[in-house]
PDB file of C-alpha atoms in Angstrom:
ATOM      1  CA  GLN C 298       0.000   0.000   0.000  1.00  0.00           C
ATOM      2  CA  LEU C 299       1.436   3.342  -1.059  1.00  0.00           C
ATOM      3  CA  GLN C 300       2.102   5.749   1.785  1.00  0.00           C
ATOM      4  CA  LEU C 301       3.607   9.205   1.955  1.00  0.00           C
ATOM      5  CA  GLN C 302       4.960  10.840   5.090  1.00  0.00           C
ATOM      6  CA  GLU C 303       6.108  14.437   5.436  1.00  0.00           C
ATOM      7  CA  SER C 304       8.867  15.531   7.781  1.00  0.00           C
ATOM      8  CA  GLY C 305      10.711  18.747   8.448  1.00  0.00           C
ATOM      9  CA  SER C 306      10.782  21.852  10.540  1.00  0.00           C
ATOM     10  CA  GLY C 307       7.435  23.056  11.848  1.00  0.00           C
ATOM     11  CA  LEU C 308       8.685  26.535  12.689  1.00  0.00           C
ATOM     12  CA  VAL C 309      10.667  28.742  10.339  1.00  0.00           C
ATOM     13  CA  LYS C 310      11.830  32.312  10.885  1.00  0.00           C
ATOM     14  CA  PRO C 311      10.880  35.004   8.383  1.00  0.00           C
ATOM     15  CA  SER C 312      13.347  35.337   5.483  1.00  0.00           C
ATOM     16  CA  GLU C 313      14.729  31.840   6.128  1.00  0.00           C
ATOM     17  CA  THR C 314      14.243  28.657   4.091  1.00  0.00           C
ATOM     18  CA  LEU C 315      11.470  26.141   4.628  1.00  0.00           C
ATOM     19  CA  SER C 316      12.639  22.564   4.047  1.00  0.00           C
ATOM     20  CA  LEU C 317      10.393  19.503   3.985  1.00  0.00           C
ATOM     21  CA  THR C 318      10.850  15.912   2.903  1.00  0.00           C
ATOM     22  CA  CYS C 319       8.265  13.364   1.819  1.00  0.00           C
ATOM     23  CA  ALA C 320       9.194   9.696   2.299  1.00  0.00           C
ATOM     24  CA  VAL C 321       7.459   7.334  -0.126  1.00  0.00           C
ATOM     25  CA  SER C 322       6.800   3.690   0.691  1.00  0.00           C
ATOM     26  CA  GLY C 323       5.012   1.113  -1.412  1.00  0.00           C
ATOM     27  CA  ASP C 324       6.020   2.483  -4.829  1.00  0.00           C
ATOM     28  CA  PHE C 325       9.213   3.449  -6.616  1.00  0.00           C
ATOM     29  CA  ILE C 326       9.526   7.200  -6.885  1.00  0.00           C
ATOM     30  CA  GLY C 327      11.157   6.763 -10.290  1.00  0.00           C
ATOM     31  CA  ASN C 328       7.882   5.440 -11.765  1.00  0.00           C
ATOM     32  CA  ASN C 329       7.417   7.582 -14.866  1.00  0.00           C
ATOM     33  CA  ASP C 330       3.619   7.353 -14.796  1.00  0.00           C
ATOM     34  CA  TYR C 331       3.537   9.609 -11.755  1.00  0.00           C
ATOM     35  CA  GLY C 332       4.812  12.913 -10.486  1.00  0.00           C
ATOM     36  CA  TRP C 333       5.369  13.885  -6.859  1.00  0.00           C
ATOM     37  CA  GLY C 334       3.745  17.039  -5.647  1.00  0.00           C
ATOM     38  CA  TRP C 335       3.590  19.491  -2.800  1.00  0.00           C
ATOM     39  CA  ILE C 336       0.310  21.174  -1.970  1.00  0.00           C
ATOM     40  CA  ARG C 337      -0.303  23.663   0.800  1.00  0.00           C
ATOM     41  CA  GLN C 338      -3.334  24.948   2.649  1.00  0.00           C
ATOM     42  CA  PRO C 339      -3.172  28.114   4.751  1.00  0.00           C
ATOM     43  CA  PRO C 340      -5.312  27.987   7.901  1.00  0.00           C
ATOM     44  CA  GLY C 341      -8.968  28.240   6.971  1.00  0.00           C
ATOM     45  CA  LYS C 342      -8.224  28.522   3.261  1.00  0.00           C
ATOM     46  CA  GLY C 343      -8.149  26.376   0.143  1.00  0.00           C
ATOM     47  CA  LEU C 344      -5.597  24.180  -1.577  1.00  0.00           C
ATOM     48  CA  GLU C 345      -2.669  25.485  -3.602  1.00  0.00           C
ATOM     49  CA  CYS C 346      -0.367  23.309  -5.672  1.00  0.00           C
ATOM     50  CA  ILE C 347       3.218  24.419  -5.074  1.00  0.00           C
ATOM     51  CA  GLY C 348       4.819  22.158  -7.636  1.00  0.00           C
ATOM     52  CA  ILE C 349       5.190  18.701  -9.099  1.00  0.00           C
ATOM     53  CA  ALA C 350       8.449  16.895  -9.820  1.00  0.00           C
ATOM     54  CA  HIS C 351       9.118  13.899 -12.006  1.00  0.00           C
ATOM     55  CA  TYR C 352      12.205  11.746 -11.835  1.00  0.00           C
ATOM     56  CA  GLY C 353      14.220  12.372 -14.970  1.00  0.00           C
ATOM     57  CA  ARG C 354      11.671  14.733 -16.445  1.00  0.00           C
ATOM     58  CA  ALA C 355      10.379  18.262 -16.019  1.00  0.00           C
ATOM     59  CA  THR C 356       9.452  19.862 -12.722  1.00  0.00           C
ATOM     60  CA  TYR C 357       6.484  22.228 -12.685  1.00  0.00           C
ATOM     61  CA  TYR C 358       6.045  25.089 -10.242  1.00  0.00           C
ATOM     62  CA  ALA C 359       3.227  27.486  -9.425  1.00  0.00           C
ATOM     63  CA  PRO C 360       4.095  30.755 -11.190  1.00  0.00           C
ATOM     64  CA  SER C 361       3.581  32.756  -8.005  1.00  0.00           C
ATOM     65  CA  LEU C 362       6.200  30.688  -6.164  1.00  0.00           C
ATOM     66  CA  ARG C 363       8.609  29.760  -8.968  1.00  0.00           C
ATOM     67  CA  SER C 364      11.310  32.213  -7.940  1.00  0.00           C
ATOM     68  CA  ARG C 365      11.477  30.783  -4.400  1.00  0.00           C
ATOM     69  CA  VAL C 366      10.780  27.059  -4.684  1.00  0.00           C
ATOM     70  CA  THR C 367      12.754  23.938  -5.533  1.00  0.00           C
ATOM     71  CA  ILE C 368      11.378  20.402  -5.563  1.00  0.00           C
ATOM     72  CA  SER C 369      13.802  17.530  -5.987  1.00  0.00           C
ATOM     73  CA  VAL C 370      13.478  13.766  -6.243  1.00  0.00           C
ATOM     74  CA  ASP C 371      15.942  11.381  -4.559  1.00  0.00           C
ATOM     75  CA  THR C 372      15.556   7.851  -5.891  1.00  0.00           C
ATOM     76  CA  SER C 373      18.276   6.475  -3.603  1.00  0.00           C
ATOM     77  CA  LYS C 374      16.139   7.312  -0.571  1.00  0.00           C
ATOM     78  CA  ASN C 375      12.764   7.053  -2.360  1.00  0.00           C
ATOM     79  CA  GLN C 376      11.811  10.510  -1.207  1.00  0.00           C
ATOM     80  CA  PHE C 377      11.284  13.992  -2.551  1.00  0.00           C
ATOM     81  CA  SER C 378      11.900  17.365  -1.018  1.00  0.00           C
ATOM     82  CA  LEU C 379      10.607  20.915  -0.956  1.00  0.00           C
ATOM     83  CA  LYS C 380      12.662  24.026  -0.366  1.00  0.00           C
ATOM     84  CA  LEU C 381      10.975  27.420  -0.175  1.00  0.00           C
ATOM     85  CA  THR C 382      13.248  30.397   0.364  1.00  0.00           C
ATOM     86  CA  SER C 383      12.640  33.844   1.854  1.00  0.00           C
ATOM     87  CA  VAL C 384       9.511  32.798   3.711  1.00  0.00           C
ATOM     88  CA  THR C 385       7.022  35.232   5.200  1.00  0.00           C
ATOM     89  CA  ALA C 386       3.971  34.824   7.404  1.00  0.00           C
ATOM     90  CA  ALA C 387       1.958  34.243   4.215  1.00  0.00           C
ATOM     91  CA  ASP C 388       3.756  30.902   3.834  1.00  0.00           C
ATOM     92  CA  THR C 389       2.268  29.605   7.094  1.00  0.00           C
ATOM     93  CA  ALA C 390       0.203  26.599   6.074  1.00  0.00           C
ATOM     94  CA  MET C 391      -0.389  22.886   6.262  1.00  0.00           C
ATOM     95  CA  TYR C 392       1.937  21.331   3.709  1.00  0.00           C
ATOM     96  CA  TYR C 393       0.903  18.078   2.050  1.00  0.00           C
ATOM     97  CA  CYS C 394       2.848  15.819  -0.257  1.00  0.00           C
ATOM     98  CA  ALA C 395       0.927  13.713  -2.749  1.00  0.00           C
ATOM     99  CA  ARG C 396       1.413  11.478  -5.751  1.00  0.00           C
ATOM    100  CA  HIS C 397       0.228  13.043  -9.013  1.00  0.00           C
ATOM    101  CA  LYS C 398      -1.014  10.961 -11.926  1.00  0.00           C
ATOM    102  CA  SER C 399       0.534  12.481 -15.021  1.00  0.00           C
ATOM    103  CA  GLN C 400      -1.596  13.414 -18.044  1.00  0.00           C
ATOM    104  CA  VAL C 401      -4.903  12.886 -16.219  1.00  0.00           C
ATOM    105  CA  ASP C 402      -3.965  15.041 -13.249  1.00  0.00           C
ATOM    106  CA  TRP C 403      -5.245  13.704  -9.987  1.00  0.00           C
ATOM    107  CA  PHE C 404      -3.564  13.484  -6.589  1.00  0.00           C
ATOM    108  CA  ASP C 405      -3.700  10.262  -4.596  1.00  0.00           C
ATOM    109  CA  PRO C 406      -2.682   9.366  -2.011  1.00  0.00           C
ATOM    110  CA  TRP C 407      -1.824  12.311   0.188  1.00  0.00           C
ATOM    111  CA  GLY C 408       0.485  12.435   3.160  1.00  0.00           C
ATOM    112  CA  GLN C 409      -0.861  13.333   6.567  1.00  0.00           C
ATOM    113  CA  GLY C 410       0.397  16.869   6.206  1.00  0.00           C
ATOM    114  CA  THR C 411       2.728  18.931   8.336  1.00  0.00           C
ATOM    115  CA  LEU C 412       1.968  22.358   9.734  1.00  0.00           C
ATOM    116  CA  VAL C 413       4.648  24.946   9.077  1.00  0.00           C
ATOM    117  CA  SER C 414       4.478  28.253  10.894  1.00  0.00           C
ATOM    118  CA  VAL C 415       6.568  31.234   9.913  1.00  0.00           C
ATOM    119  CA  SER C 416       7.318  33.335  12.961  1.00  0.00           C
ATOM    120  CA  SER C 417      10.238  34.982  14.676  1.00  0.00           C
TER     121      SER C 417
ATOM    122  CA  GLN X 158      -7.958  33.941  -6.100  1.00  0.00           C
ATOM    123  CA  SER X 159      -8.498  30.447  -7.515  1.00  0.00           C
ATOM    124  CA  VAL X 160      -8.381  29.629 -11.198  1.00  0.00           C
ATOM    125  CA  LEU X 161     -11.475  27.445 -10.788  1.00  0.00           C
ATOM    126  CA  THR X 162     -14.686  28.887  -9.344  1.00  0.00           C
ATOM    127  CA  GLN X 163     -16.843  27.025  -6.850  1.00  0.00           C
ATOM    128  CA  PRO X 164     -19.714  28.244  -4.672  1.00  0.00           C
ATOM    129  CA  PRO X 165     -18.257  28.951  -1.203  1.00  0.00           C
ATOM    130  CA  SER X 166     -20.999  27.097   0.622  1.00  0.00           C
ATOM    131  CA  MET X 167     -24.031  24.911   0.107  1.00  0.00           C
ATOM    132  CA  SER X 168     -26.453  23.182   2.417  1.00  0.00           C
ATOM    133  CA  ALA X 169     -29.080  20.493   2.157  1.00  0.00           C
ATOM    134  CA  ALA X 170     -31.014  18.132   4.378  1.00  0.00           C
ATOM    135  CA  PRO X 171     -30.155  14.468   4.925  1.00  0.00           C
ATOM    136  CA  GLY X 172     -31.390  12.287   2.100  1.00  0.00           C
ATOM    137  CA  GLN X 173     -31.448  15.103  -0.416  1.00  0.00           C
ATOM    138  CA  LYS X 174     -29.237  15.659  -3.449  1.00  0.00           C
ATOM    139  CA  VAL X 175     -26.714  18.427  -3.873  1.00  0.00           C
ATOM    140  CA  THR X 176     -24.819  19.532  -6.979  1.00  0.00           C
ATOM    141  CA  ILE X 177     -21.532  21.381  -6.570  1.00  0.00           C
ATOM    142  CA  SER X 178     -20.317  23.293  -9.599  1.00  0.00           C
ATOM    143  CA  CYS X 179     -16.771  24.051 -10.723  1.00  0.00           C
ATOM    144  CA  SER X 180     -16.270  26.620 -13.440  1.00  0.00           C
ATOM    145  CA  GLY X 181     -13.058  27.064 -15.383  1.00  0.00           C
ATOM    146  CA  GLY X 182     -11.874  28.095 -18.810  1.00  0.00           C
ATOM    147  CA  LYS X 183     -10.541  26.879 -22.133  1.00  0.00           C
ATOM    148  CA  PHE X 184      -7.012  26.381 -20.847  1.00  0.00           C
ATOM    149  CA  ASP X 185      -7.935  24.244 -17.829  1.00  0.00           C
ATOM    150  CA  ILE X 186     -11.205  22.336 -17.583  1.00  0.00           C
ATOM    151  CA  GLY X 187     -11.776  22.931 -21.295  1.00  0.00           C
ATOM    152  CA  LYS X 188      -8.692  20.868 -22.114  1.00  0.00           C
ATOM    153  CA  LYS X 189      -8.071  18.561 -19.159  1.00  0.00           C
ATOM    154  CA  TYR X 190      -9.666  16.057 -16.836  1.00  0.00           C
ATOM    155  CA  VAL X 191     -11.300  17.157 -13.570  1.00  0.00           C
ATOM    156  CA  SER X 192     -10.882  15.544 -10.159  1.00  0.00           C
ATOM    157  CA  TRP X 193     -12.758  16.127  -6.917  1.00  0.00           C
ATOM    158  CA  TYR X 194     -11.525  15.902  -3.328  1.00  0.00           C
ATOM    159  CA  GLN X 195     -13.380  15.654  -0.041  1.00  0.00           C
ATOM    160  CA  GLN X 196     -11.837  17.159   3.073  1.00  0.00           C
ATOM    161  CA  VAL X 197     -13.646  16.479   6.310  1.00  0.00           C
ATOM    162  CA  PRO X 198     -12.605  19.160   8.840  1.00  0.00           C
ATOM    163  CA  GLY X 199      -9.262  18.354  10.423  1.00  0.00           C
ATOM    164  CA  THR X 200      -8.419  15.585   7.971  1.00  0.00           C
ATOM    165  CA  VAL X 201      -6.429  15.054   4.795  1.00  0.00           C
ATOM    166  CA  PRO X 202      -8.074  15.700   1.403  1.00  0.00           C
ATOM    167  CA  LYS X 203      -9.301  12.463  -0.145  1.00  0.00           C
ATOM    168  CA  LEU X 204      -9.696  11.732  -3.856  1.00  0.00           C
ATOM    169  CA  LEU X 205     -13.412  11.385  -4.552  1.00  0.00           C
ATOM    170  CA  ILE X 206     -13.686  11.509  -8.354  1.00  0.00           C
ATOM    171  CA  TYR X 207     -10.950  11.311 -10.969  1.00  0.00           C
ATOM    172  CA  GLU X 208     -10.855  11.720 -14.748  1.00  0.00           C
ATOM    173  CA  ASN X 209     -14.191  13.589 -14.661  1.00  0.00           C
ATOM    174  CA  ASP X 210     -16.456  10.746 -13.626  1.00  0.00           C
ATOM    175  CA  LYS X 211     -14.538   7.793 -12.191  1.00  0.00           C
ATOM    176  CA  ARG X 212     -14.722   6.731  -8.544  1.00  0.00           C
ATOM    177  CA  PRO X 213     -11.768   5.244  -6.680  1.00  0.00           C
ATOM    178  CA  SER X 214     -12.326   1.970  -4.944  1.00  0.00           C
ATOM    179  CA  GLY X 215     -14.343   2.453  -1.778  1.00  0.00           C
ATOM    180  CA  ILE X 216     -16.146   5.630  -2.834  1.00  0.00           C
ATOM    181  CA  PRO X 217     -19.918   5.005  -2.796  1.00  0.00           C
ATOM    182  CA  ASP X 218     -21.928   5.529  -5.966  1.00  0.00           C
ATOM    183  CA  ARG X 219     -23.833   8.320  -4.219  1.00  0.00           C
ATOM    184  CA  PHE X 220     -20.955  10.451  -5.463  1.00  0.00           C
ATOM    185  CA  SER X 221     -20.783  11.144  -9.196  1.00  0.00           C
ATOM    186  CA  GLY X 222     -18.987  13.608 -11.414  1.00  0.00           C
ATOM    187  CA  SER X 223     -19.426  15.030 -14.865  1.00  0.00           C
ATOM    188  CA  LYS X 224     -17.833  17.585 -17.142  1.00  0.00           C
ATOM    189  CA  SER X 225     -19.184  19.673 -19.976  1.00  0.00           C
ATOM    190  CA  GLY X 226     -17.132  22.235 -21.826  1.00  0.00           C
ATOM    191  CA  THR X 227     -15.375  24.422 -19.281  1.00  0.00           C
ATOM    192  CA  SER X 228     -17.409  23.344 -16.255  1.00  0.00           C
ATOM    193  CA  ALA X 229     -17.715  20.303 -14.058  1.00  0.00           C
ATOM    194  CA  THR X 230     -20.157  19.164 -11.410  1.00  0.00           C
ATOM    195  CA  LEU X 231     -20.110  16.860  -8.426  1.00  0.00           C
ATOM    196  CA  ASP X 232     -23.420  15.282  -7.474  1.00  0.00           C
ATOM    197  CA  ILE X 233     -24.022  13.806  -4.053  1.00  0.00           C
ATOM    198  CA  THR X 234     -27.281  11.925  -3.570  1.00  0.00           C
ATOM    199  CA  GLY X 235     -28.801  10.555  -0.395  1.00  0.00           C
ATOM    200  CA  LEU X 236     -26.916  13.062   1.732  1.00  0.00           C
ATOM    201  CA  GLN X 237     -25.611  11.800   5.056  1.00  0.00           C
ATOM    202  CA  PRO X 238     -24.280  13.725   8.045  1.00  0.00           C
ATOM    203  CA  GLY X 239     -20.845  12.280   7.320  1.00  0.00           C
ATOM    204  CA  ASP X 240     -20.827  14.047   3.944  1.00  0.00           C
ATOM    205  CA  GLU X 241     -20.403  17.367   5.730  1.00  0.00           C
ATOM    206  CA  ALA X 242     -17.023  18.514   4.440  1.00  0.00           C
ATOM    207  CA  ASP X 243     -15.184  20.848   2.114  1.00  0.00           C
ATOM    208  CA  TYR X 244     -15.153  19.777  -1.526  1.00  0.00           C
ATOM    209  CA  TYR X 245     -12.500  20.875  -4.009  1.00  0.00           C
ATOM    210  CA  CYS X 246     -12.314  20.462  -7.752  1.00  0.00           C
ATOM    211  CA  GLY X 247      -8.947  20.227  -9.458  1.00  0.00           C
ATOM    212  CA  THR X 248      -7.448  20.084 -12.917  1.00  0.00           C
ATOM    213  CA  TRP X 249      -4.351  21.115 -14.885  1.00  0.00           C
ATOM    214  CA  ASP X 250      -3.969  24.635 -16.197  1.00  0.00           C
ATOM    215  CA  THR X 251      -2.223  24.400 -19.569  1.00  0.00           C
ATOM    216  CA  SER X 252      -1.411  28.117 -19.613  1.00  0.00           C
ATOM    217  CA  LEU X 253       0.175  28.120 -16.144  1.00  0.00           C
ATOM    218  CA  SER X 254       1.575  24.584 -16.512  1.00  0.00           C
ATOM    219  CA  ILE X 255       0.547  23.620 -12.988  1.00  0.00           C
ATOM    220  CA  ALA X 256      -2.245  21.792 -11.232  1.00  0.00           C
ATOM    221  CA  VAL X 257      -4.951  24.111  -9.941  1.00  0.00           C
ATOM    222  CA  PHE X 258      -7.832  23.800  -7.497  1.00  0.00           C
ATOM    223  CA  GLY X 259     -11.125  25.506  -6.949  1.00  0.00           C
ATOM    224  CA  GLY X 260     -11.600  27.619  -3.847  1.00  0.00           C
ATOM    225  CA  GLY X 261     -13.610  24.873  -2.200  1.00  0.00           C
ATOM    226  CA  THR X 262     -17.263  24.436  -1.279  1.00  0.00           C
ATOM    227  CA  LYS X 263     -18.261  23.951   2.330  1.00  0.00           C
ATOM    228  CA  LEU X 264     -21.164  21.524   2.412  1.00  0.00           C
ATOM    229  CA  THR X 265     -23.438  21.577   5.432  1.00  0.00           C
ATOM    230  CA  VAL X 266     -25.881  18.737   5.992  1.00  0.00           C
ATOM    231  CA  LEU X 267     -28.707  20.316   7.963  1.00  0.00           C
TER     232      LEU X 267
END
């Protein structure tokens, strides 16, 4: 059974870098039929796709975040990572990782999510 | 502001039917498949409908989806108290080259 589990710092200072990792079990992250995505949800608000990475292929980022975000895939550890630089309070959110089905564009399954707060 | 437009809230009584709409444009819903997610408060979003009208294993047939042109709908029949949740539509935006979601619809079962 495929499972995803986020880990990383839950508290980040303004202007610093948010770093999260999503460990994948039950599937090989190098499977070319799927991408690996990060989605966030600010408190009380809706879902926003941050980006989707594919092993050996293109990585797609939300235009509003492209200048600050990097998503990378590590097949040796079967995990993928998110780095978001120069964070502000507006980046406070629940961050989810999820598997993305390429071409038909659905996300399943999702990780449990990790709350990241940006505060000094 | 979301690329896809959903009504912020809807309500209906147990046993009734509700239809949640998701409106997009020619570069997103008009070109790509639509998926729907259910998020019960305090829980992880769950895939409810994929590729416009398909249900993952374990999703009851009370939930159905459809797409026409640049809009999609999620129908829920025989409403139950446990259906009270936020519902999000999603697709791919070919102009932005990223997955996008609707703003979400909060469904209240009266």
